[in-house]
């Protein structure tokens, strides 16, 4: 299957389909701008490294490549719900898209420094029980001087359907204690570490404890100042008015089976999200695009 995919979608040395970890099919993008990788399992981007720079996305040393388990790190695609809402109690956290195999449906060379692949999740018995609505959802990953992930979904059900979701990106930092997050000053957030209290963000975000915050009504870029690695990671987005910032800190990290105990020191999640009042109701045939544009530069 992997050889067939490679023959159908490979493009020179820039796009290839290989045996990834756990024998799972992995698409590798490699051009003058850098390298990126995406698994068909979960349409999960697991690597992005601009040329002459350090990897931008964090991956757990203990990530599982054993479907249906979700891969820990990179960019989990959360869809068609976010978190564990009351409407989906007892169902998988963050939906089922990250737990299922997607199909590679397109690959293209835009120019010698820009290549893209598109993956699609198709309705199946696995997901019909969880989501009894006809849908089409695709993720396009574009490696150029930025990495762009675009999640495009269309409601094919006869009636309107409300959908939530996220590009739940884990970013690599040299030392969380030397990291600052800019771009959310003055934005209100729901503090999921303090009974979902609504609070105003004052200044930059510093992380010295568990942080699990849903920032509302914000379409701003977020900049992660990774002082230990002398770089800034910019996270821009379209189609989302909600940004989540998460670091599990010590206790929560210890409770994660797919993380080493001090993993929290080297990562922070900045997620582009549609949830709560920013969930999306799509009429029949309507489409929504949620995109995240990631870039990194020395500072
Ligand atoms: O986005 C933050 C969050 O909802 C946290 O509350 C935590 O649950 C995190 O996602 C990771 O969730 P996961 O199901 O991937 O372990």
PDB file of N, CA, C and O and ligand atoms in Angstrom, residues 72 82-83 93-94 98 168 170 212 244 246 256 271, ligand 1:
ATOM      1  N   UNK A  72       1.046  11.574  20.392  1.00  0.00           N
ATOM      2  CA  UNK A  72       1.283  12.680  21.353  1.00  0.00           C
ATOM      3  C   UNK A  72       2.350  13.626  20.800  1.00  0.00           C
ATOM      4  O   UNK A  72       3.505  13.245  20.606  1.00  0.00           O
ATOM      5  N   UNK A  82     -14.437  19.430  20.518  1.00  0.00           N
ATOM      6  CA  UNK A  82     -13.188  19.822  21.179  1.00  0.00           C
ATOM      7  C   UNK A  82     -13.302  19.478  22.662  1.00  0.00           C
ATOM      8  O   UNK A  82     -14.338  19.770  23.281  1.00  0.00           O
ATOM      9  N   UNK A  83     -12.271  18.848  23.222  1.00  0.00           N
ATOM     10  CA  UNK A  83     -12.334  18.494  24.638  1.00  0.00           C
ATOM     11  C   UNK A  83     -13.356  17.388  24.873  1.00  0.00           C
ATOM     12  O   UNK A  83     -13.571  16.509  24.034  1.00  0.00           O
ATOM     13  N   UNK A  93     -12.008  12.058  23.912  1.00  0.00           N
ATOM     14  CA  UNK A  93     -11.694  13.482  24.038  1.00  0.00           C
ATOM     15  C   UNK A  93     -11.242  14.029  22.679  1.00  0.00           C
ATOM     16  O   UNK A  93     -10.543  13.337  21.932  1.00  0.00           O
ATOM     17  N   UNK A  94     -11.684  15.224  22.331  1.00  0.00           N
ATOM     18  CA  UNK A  94     -11.251  15.918  21.115  1.00  0.00           C
ATOM     19  C   UNK A  94     -11.719  15.259  19.818  1.00  0.00           C
ATOM     20  O   UNK A  94     -11.112  15.436  18.762  1.00  0.00           O
ATOM     21  N   UNK A  98      -8.492  12.330  14.970  1.00  0.00           N
ATOM     22  CA  UNK A  98      -7.064  12.020  15.239  1.00  0.00           C
ATOM     23  C   UNK A  98      -6.836  10.543  15.535  1.00  0.00           C
ATOM     24  O   UNK A  98      -5.692  10.101  15.660  1.00  0.00           O
ATOM     25  N   UNK A 168      -4.398  21.390  17.255  1.00  0.00           N
ATOM     26  CA  UNK A 168      -3.950  21.362  18.666  1.00  0.00           C
ATOM     27  C   UNK A 168      -2.417  21.245  18.721  1.00  0.00           C
ATOM     28  O   UNK A 168      -1.859  20.241  19.168  1.00  0.00           O
ATOM     29  N   UNK A 170       1.545  21.330  19.301  1.00  0.00           N
ATOM     30  CA  UNK A 170       2.546  21.280  20.373  1.00  0.00           C
ATOM     31  C   UNK A 170       3.844  21.903  19.825  1.00  0.00           C
ATOM     32  O   UNK A 170       4.418  21.404  18.854  1.00  0.00           O
ATOM     33  N   UNK A 212      -4.127  25.945  31.370  1.00  0.00           N
ATOM     34  CA  UNK A 212      -5.109  25.359  30.448  1.00  0.00           C
ATOM     35  C   UNK A 212      -6.179  26.430  30.237  1.00  0.00           C
ATOM     36  O   UNK A 212      -7.118  26.552  31.020  1.00  0.00           O
ATOM     37  N   UNK A 244      -6.271  28.366  22.382  1.00  0.00           N
ATOM     38  CA  UNK A 244      -6.040  27.658  23.640  1.00  0.00           C
ATOM     39  C   UNK A 244      -4.539  27.587  23.894  1.00  0.00           C
ATOM     40  O   UNK A 244      -3.757  27.312  22.981  1.00  0.00           O
ATOM     41  N   UNK A 246      -1.918  25.625  26.474  1.00  0.00           N
ATOM     42  CA  UNK A 246      -1.901  24.523  27.442  1.00  0.00           C
ATOM     43  C   UNK A 246      -0.486  24.068  27.716  1.00  0.00           C
ATOM     44  O   UNK A 246       0.315  23.895  26.792  1.00  0.00           O
ATOM     45  N   UNK A 256       0.333  11.328  32.161  1.00  0.00           N
ATOM     46  CA  UNK A 256       0.219  10.968  30.735  1.00  0.00           C
ATOM     47  C   UNK A 256       1.110   9.769  30.429  1.00  0.00           C
ATOM     48  O   UNK A 256       2.321   9.812  30.660  1.00  0.00           O
ATOM     49  N   UNK A 271      -3.107  26.518  20.371  1.00  0.00           N
ATOM     50  CA  UNK A 271      -4.066  25.805  19.530  1.00  0.00           C
ATOM     51  C   UNK A 271      -5.038  26.792  18.871  1.00  0.00           C
ATOM     52  O   UNK A 271      -5.543  27.711  19.544  1.00  0.00           O
TER      53      UNK A 271
HETATM   54  O1  LIG B   1      -6.242  21.733  24.668  1.00  0.00           O
HETATM   55  C1  LIG B   1      -6.029  21.535  26.030  1.00  0.00           C
HETATM   56  C2  LIG B   1      -6.636  20.201  26.422  1.00  0.00           C
HETATM   57  O2  LIG B   1      -8.015  20.205  26.227  1.00  0.00           O
HETATM   58  C3  LIG B   1      -6.246  19.924  27.863  1.00  0.00           C
HETATM   59  O3  LIG B   1      -7.351  20.098  28.738  1.00  0.00           O
HETATM   60  C4  LIG B   1      -5.733  18.483  27.809  1.00  0.00           C
HETATM   61  O4  LIG B   1      -6.804  17.586  27.949  1.00  0.00           O
HETATM   62  C5  LIG B   1      -5.121  18.475  26.417  1.00  0.00           C
HETATM   63  O5  LIG B   1      -6.089  19.147  25.613  1.00  0.00           O
HETATM   64  C6  LIG B   1      -4.673  17.147  25.889  1.00  0.00           C
HETATM   65  O6  LIG B   1      -5.756  16.308  25.672  1.00  0.00           O
HETATM   66  P1  LIG B   1      -5.448  14.786  25.170  1.00  0.00           P
HETATM   67  O7  LIG B   1      -6.811  14.157  25.006  1.00  0.00           O
HETATM   68  O8  LIG B   1      -4.707  14.909  23.867  1.00  0.00           O
HETATM   69  O9  LIG B   1      -4.593  14.178  26.232  1.00  0.00           O
END
